[in-house]
Amino acid sequence: MRIEHSIALLDADAFFVACERVADPRLGGRPAVVVADAKRRSVVLAASYEARPFGVKTGMVLHEARRACPTLTVVESHPALYLHLSSEIEKILWDFTDRVEMSSVDEAYLDLTGVLSYFHADAVTIGRRIQARITQDLGLPVTLGIGPNKLIAKLLADLAKPEGVREVRAPDVAALFEQTPVEKLCGIGSRMQAALAPLGVKTAADLGRLPVEVLLDRFGVIGWTLKHMGQGIDHSPVRSIGGRPGPTRFPGRYVADETVIPDEVKSIGHAHTLQTDTADPGIVHSFLFLLSEKVAARLRRHDLAGRVIHVTIRTADFDTLGKQRKISIPTSNGPEIYGVARGILNELWRPNPPPPAIRLVGVSVSYLSPRNAQPPLLPAERRRSDLDDLVDRINSRHGRGAIRPAAQLPAEKFGILTPPIPPHQHDSR
Amino acid sequence: MKAQFTKESLSHALQKVRGAVDEQTPLPILTNVMIEARDGKSRMIGTNLDLRITVSLTASVSDKADVAVPAKTLGDLVSRLADPDSSIVLSGDTQKGHIQVTAIGKQKFTGQLPVLSKDDYPKAAKIEGEVTLSIPSRNLLSGLRRTAVAAAMQDGRRYLTGVLFDLEGSDIKLVATDSHRLSFVRLSVGGKHAKKEFLVPIRAVQELIRCMPDDETAVSMTFTDRVAVFSTDGISIQTQLIAEKFPNYAQVIPKEFELDFRADVTQFMQALRLVSVFTDSQNPRITIKLDSSTMKISAVSQDRGQGDASVDVKYSGEPMEMAFNAYYCIDALSQILTPEVQVRIITAKNPCVLRSPDDNTHLHVIMPMRI
């Protein structure tokens, strides 16, 4: 028997603007845009739904947007805030399924196939619960599109925006495709649309009806992909990072042919924009330590370790510098990552002449492999790894950060650009 | 200054000292090599402050001087001189900030090189409170090659990025570990020494292996608490020591075993190389299944497929299965120079030992992977 898959795409509505509204509720209900730098010639990174009727859209130059909408509120972007809220969304999603793929900062694919019977609910009901939980806990509006595969889920999310939940089951895909302009399919851009038009393709269904030979002849190997897209076929799995830590809530729910591929995720990283720019080495080092600890904890949560450590700094002048180093043994330990990151920082941020003030610090780890595949030989390393496990257990029981190294306190006191987040509310179900 | 060097002598010296010269460095003076043009005992020096390599030069000096010359420019010039019998003359007033360079031989060439004062060039460390030993270079190199494979090249824990010289009695033990594996070599140095440990950075070890002669030449080793100097007649390598405590390695090397097997090193190695086609450094796992008289080595890769290879072994225990990092096994076997290897096992979860049969002067300890 063929299982009908239930794949959802969660897409946060006007994500950057929504994040800024979490930080500053006065932005609510007004036409607003987020730009990188309000002073310079800047482009719109995101526009609120209130701004869109004026013709304001992503990619527009700021002064054009101001001309289109004189009452526009302009907010400078805070990437660290978006990353933070994105990771908060991800945490909530893990409560609903153990198949979560964060495909971008504001989009995630979820495989709900195995959890429908666990929740005794249909996909739309689960979608609404996810939506309610994210709105309630984080104050962010989201849309979910649900379908038999990622292609359809993505299409549905676009159709249901904003704040919608919409599902199409496999038997109804053909009817939907008759009415769907082909360029609505994810992967069909304006150039492809123009190339398809002479072949008589207007709707997605038109594309599905074209003989594959015609497509192969015109487009080469991607002809097959186009044919499948037109037929609503997409076999790409939802690829989680190694999965959520600890025993899963959903044991044995998945068919074996969909093994999770851990190395699909290339790197794990964290960055913070500091509360104010600083050239104080004590503060910068403390941030580097805090970020190393965060990245290490996340690596361990995903049961991963990595060999390439990358440090990014952005100076007060917006110069962004980065450098990486490859170590011999994969690590998931905070102080170990810090040890390497500190060496890299010393190269990027030399004390002589006086170093520039720093605005942002980031640490990421890549070249990932399973964390516990190779046990250490040295007893001291074994103890270190046991200690990490213990700290993780304490933090998962008593809340993240319940136990943490004192070396990160100066950074915490100094502060980052993050709004107050409502305390994590446990799902009562 | 005025001094004439043969291309051969300069090229030999540059090739060695540039091992200690970093192209990228915050201190511009360190991209230079120091040339000490003296009567009868000229030298070239390169350093990155941690490591310092000094090599003797053959030169005829009519006006002696010490001067720092850009390593890359001089190196490029010397290597592009096509005539192997040519010479180079360095001349001029070093206080002027540049000197003349002239080629003598079939190619006609003159040029000018910017130079820096010898006063800006870092001085060698003072050697005080030292221990001095002497050992045939070949023995030292063989010990270093065998241990260096197990050291970490790059790690925040610096004690993993070196080779320990553990001196006690008439032996010096060389040990390195990257925390997953460890290698151990015991060399006899004679005399009777109090116990003392020195941790030599892996980069200095690599330079020793590269620069020291693989013959019976005596290498003199001088250690202080912070510095080690290795020297022969023509070359001296000085290095800062790693100021961290090396792990207690004796407690990591197992002493009692439950099982062991023996295999032909070449066959074992060839089988590992074949099977490791299906591994990579992110997924280095191979499994080894032992049965009476055969060992099956297998690897599975998500995108490359899978492979098995079988090797005859001398094994009399129960059938068992273990998993290893393929590269650790290859590294260890590459340093076993006898026809046979003996692998000593406690259980599939404990560290096991690879060595030449019944030889305790050299062994590799490898922690198995989880099955």
PDB file of C-alpha atoms in Angstrom, chain A residues 53-171:
ATOM      1  CA  PRO A  53      -1.098  47.940  -1.624  1.00  0.00           C
ATOM      2  CA  PHE A  54       1.064  51.038  -2.235  1.00  0.00           C
ATOM      3  CA  GLY A  55       3.215  48.978  -4.571  1.00  0.00           C
ATOM      4  CA  VAL A  56       6.070  48.650  -2.101  1.00  0.00           C
ATOM      5  CA  LYS A  57       7.845  45.341  -2.500  1.00  0.00           C
ATOM      6  CA  THR A  58      11.044  43.512  -1.693  1.00  0.00           C
ATOM      7  CA  GLY A  59      14.021  44.537  -3.825  1.00  0.00           C
ATOM      8  CA  MET A  60      12.792  48.087  -4.407  1.00  0.00           C
ATOM      9  CA  VAL A  61      15.207  50.983  -3.792  1.00  0.00           C
ATOM     10  CA  LEU A  62      14.318  52.790  -0.569  1.00  0.00           C
ATOM     11  CA  HIS A  63      13.631  56.211  -2.036  1.00  0.00           C
ATOM     12  CA  GLU A  64      11.248  54.699  -4.604  1.00  0.00           C
ATOM     13  CA  ALA A  65       9.401  52.981  -1.785  1.00  0.00           C
ATOM     14  CA  ARG A  66       9.172  56.266   0.127  1.00  0.00           C
ATOM     15  CA  ARG A  67       7.793  57.964  -2.961  1.00  0.00           C
ATOM     16  CA  ALA A  68       5.205  55.216  -3.436  1.00  0.00           C
ATOM     17  CA  CYS A  69       4.157  55.348   0.205  1.00  0.00           C
ATOM     18  CA  PRO A  70       4.874  58.658   1.977  1.00  0.00           C
ATOM     19  CA  THR A  71       3.686  57.335   5.361  1.00  0.00           C
ATOM     20  CA  LEU A  72       6.169  54.450   5.217  1.00  0.00           C
ATOM     21  CA  THR A  73       8.027  53.580   8.422  1.00  0.00           C
ATOM     22  CA  VAL A  74      11.617  52.511   7.733  1.00  0.00           C
ATOM     23  CA  VAL A  75      13.396  50.142  10.125  1.00  0.00           C
ATOM     24  CA  GLU A  76      17.010  49.003   9.953  1.00  0.00           C
ATOM     25  CA  SER A  77      17.504  45.262   9.915  1.00  0.00           C
ATOM     26  CA  HIS A  78      18.750  43.182  12.864  1.00  0.00           C
ATOM     27  CA  PRO A  79      19.936  39.873  11.396  1.00  0.00           C
ATOM     28  CA  ALA A  80      20.810  38.443  14.797  1.00  0.00           C
ATOM     29  CA  LEU A  81      17.227  38.986  15.929  1.00  0.00           C
ATOM     30  CA  TYR A  82      15.864  37.200  12.860  1.00  0.00           C
ATOM     31  CA  LEU A  83      18.195  34.259  13.392  1.00  0.00           C
ATOM     32  CA  HIS A  84      17.171  34.080  17.017  1.00  0.00           C
ATOM     33  CA  LEU A  85      13.440  34.086  16.258  1.00  0.00           C
ATOM     34  CA  SER A  86      14.025  31.613  13.447  1.00  0.00           C
ATOM     35  CA  SER A  87      15.649  29.225  15.887  1.00  0.00           C
ATOM     36  CA  GLU A  88      12.737  29.761  18.304  1.00  0.00           C
ATOM     37  CA  ILE A  89      10.345  28.789  15.504  1.00  0.00           C
ATOM     38  CA  GLU A  90      12.432  25.702  14.811  1.00  0.00           C
ATOM     39  CA  LYS A  91      12.237  24.674  18.474  1.00  0.00           C
ATOM     40  CA  ILE A  92       8.449  24.827  18.375  1.00  0.00           C
ATOM     41  CA  LEU A  93       8.344  22.796  15.164  1.00  0.00           C
ATOM     42  CA  TRP A  94      10.321  19.994  16.769  1.00  0.00           C
ATOM     43  CA  ASP A  95       7.418  19.596  19.219  1.00  0.00           C
ATOM     44  CA  PHE A  96       5.180  18.606  16.327  1.00  0.00           C
ATOM     45  CA  THR A  97       7.332  16.297  14.235  1.00  0.00           C
ATOM     46  CA  ASP A  98      10.831  14.877  14.175  1.00  0.00           C
ATOM     47  CA  ARG A  99      11.167  15.781  10.488  1.00  0.00           C
ATOM     48  CA  VAL A 100      11.945  19.475  10.279  1.00  0.00           C
ATOM     49  CA  GLU A 101      13.999  21.060   7.510  1.00  0.00           C
ATOM     50  CA  MET A 102      14.729  24.753   7.980  1.00  0.00           C
ATOM     51  CA  SER A 103      15.066  25.637   4.296  1.00  0.00           C
ATOM     52  CA  SER A 104      15.728  29.295   5.076  1.00  0.00           C
ATOM     53  CA  VAL A 105      15.498  31.711   7.968  1.00  0.00           C
ATOM     54  CA  ASP A 106      11.711  32.033   7.567  1.00  0.00           C
ATOM     55  CA  GLU A 107      10.730  28.784   5.871  1.00  0.00           C
ATOM     56  CA  ALA A 108      10.595  25.220   7.104  1.00  0.00           C
ATOM     57  CA  TYR A 109       9.392  22.001   5.577  1.00  0.00           C
ATOM     58  CA  LEU A 110       7.720  19.575   7.971  1.00  0.00           C
ATOM     59  CA  ASP A 111       6.928  15.957   7.315  1.00  0.00           C
ATOM     60  CA  LEU A 112       3.658  15.306   9.151  1.00  0.00           C
ATOM     61  CA  THR A 113       3.024  11.895   7.562  1.00  0.00           C
ATOM     62  CA  GLY A 114       3.939   9.835  10.581  1.00  0.00           C
ATOM     63  CA  VAL A 115       2.531  12.080  13.302  1.00  0.00           C
ATOM     64  CA  LEU A 116      -1.097  12.396  12.166  1.00  0.00           C
ATOM     65  CA  SER A 117      -2.081   9.255  14.020  1.00  0.00           C
ATOM     66  CA  TYR A 118       0.011  10.297  17.033  1.00  0.00           C
ATOM     67  CA  PHE A 119      -2.007  13.495  17.369  1.00  0.00           C
ATOM     68  CA  HIS A 120      -5.260  11.863  16.216  1.00  0.00           C
ATOM     69  CA  ALA A 121      -5.736  14.834  13.956  1.00  0.00           C
ATOM     70  CA  ASP A 122      -5.648  15.761  10.303  1.00  0.00           C
ATOM     71  CA  ALA A 123      -2.859  17.831   8.807  1.00  0.00           C
ATOM     72  CA  VAL A 124      -4.858  21.070   8.705  1.00  0.00           C
ATOM     73  CA  THR A 125      -5.653  20.792  12.424  1.00  0.00           C
ATOM     74  CA  ILE A 126      -2.000  20.244  13.241  1.00  0.00           C
ATOM     75  CA  GLY A 127      -1.114  23.139  10.949  1.00  0.00           C
ATOM     76  CA  ARG A 128      -3.490  25.413  12.860  1.00  0.00           C
ATOM     77  CA  ARG A 129      -2.017  24.301  16.174  1.00  0.00           C
ATOM     78  CA  ILE A 130       1.501  25.090  14.939  1.00  0.00           C
ATOM     79  CA  GLN A 131       0.321  28.465  13.701  1.00  0.00           C
ATOM     80  CA  ALA A 132      -1.424  29.264  17.008  1.00  0.00           C
ATOM     81  CA  ARG A 133       1.577  28.214  19.043  1.00  0.00           C
ATOM     82  CA  ILE A 134       4.011  30.379  17.052  1.00  0.00           C
ATOM     83  CA  THR A 135       1.686  33.389  17.199  1.00  0.00           C
ATOM     84  CA  GLN A 136       1.091  32.917  20.927  1.00  0.00           C
ATOM     85  CA  ASP A 137       4.696  32.186  21.974  1.00  0.00           C
ATOM     86  CA  LEU A 138       6.587  34.438  19.597  1.00  0.00           C
ATOM     87  CA  GLY A 139       4.063  36.926  18.249  1.00  0.00           C
ATOM     88  CA  LEU A 140       4.848  35.988  14.652  1.00  0.00           C
ATOM     89  CA  PRO A 141       2.230  35.378  11.924  1.00  0.00           C
ATOM     90  CA  VAL A 142       2.867  32.310   9.762  1.00  0.00           C
ATOM     91  CA  THR A 143       1.257  30.491   6.861  1.00  0.00           C
ATOM     92  CA  LEU A 144       1.239  26.753   6.220  1.00  0.00           C
ATOM     93  CA  GLY A 145       0.728  25.059   2.901  1.00  0.00           C
ATOM     94  CA  ILE A 146       0.154  21.303   3.063  1.00  0.00           C
ATOM     95  CA  GLY A 147       0.309  18.793   0.272  1.00  0.00           C
ATOM     96  CA  PRO A 148       1.555  15.367  -0.763  1.00  0.00           C
ATOM     97  CA  ASN A 149       5.070  16.733  -1.418  1.00  0.00           C
ATOM     98  CA  LYS A 150       7.302  19.788  -1.035  1.00  0.00           C
ATOM     99  CA  LEU A 151       6.411  21.242  -4.437  1.00  0.00           C
ATOM    100  CA  ILE A 152       2.696  21.315  -3.653  1.00  0.00           C
ATOM    101  CA  ALA A 153       3.251  22.485  -0.059  1.00  0.00           C
ATOM    102  CA  LYS A 154       5.272  25.446  -1.299  1.00  0.00           C
ATOM    103  CA  LEU A 155       2.620  26.339  -3.897  1.00  0.00           C
ATOM    104  CA  LEU A 156      -0.154  26.150  -1.303  1.00  0.00           C
ATOM    105  CA  ALA A 157       1.730  28.338   1.162  1.00  0.00           C
ATOM    106  CA  ASP A 158       2.090  31.012  -1.522  1.00  0.00           C
ATOM    107  CA  LEU A 159      -1.624  30.797  -2.272  1.00  0.00           C
ATOM    108  CA  ALA A 160      -2.667  30.887   1.393  1.00  0.00           C
ATOM    109  CA  LYS A 161      -0.607  33.881   2.525  1.00  0.00           C
ATOM    110  CA  PRO A 162      -0.923  35.676   4.869  1.00  0.00           C
ATOM    111  CA  GLU A 163      -1.850  33.801   8.040  1.00  0.00           C
ATOM    112  CA  GLY A 164      -3.505  30.935   6.194  1.00  0.00           C
ATOM    113  CA  VAL A 165      -3.483  27.166   6.478  1.00  0.00           C
ATOM    114  CA  ARG A 166      -4.408  25.355   3.298  1.00  0.00           C
ATOM    115  CA  GLU A 167      -4.175  21.754   2.210  1.00  0.00           C
ATOM    116  CA  VAL A 168      -4.557  19.944  -1.064  1.00  0.00           C
ATOM    117  CA  ARG A 169      -4.669  16.144  -1.131  1.00  0.00           C
ATOM    118  CA  ALA A 170      -3.154  14.145  -3.951  1.00  0.00           C
ATOM    119  CA  PRO A 171      -6.428  13.472  -5.848  1.00  0.00           C
TER     120      PRO A 171
END
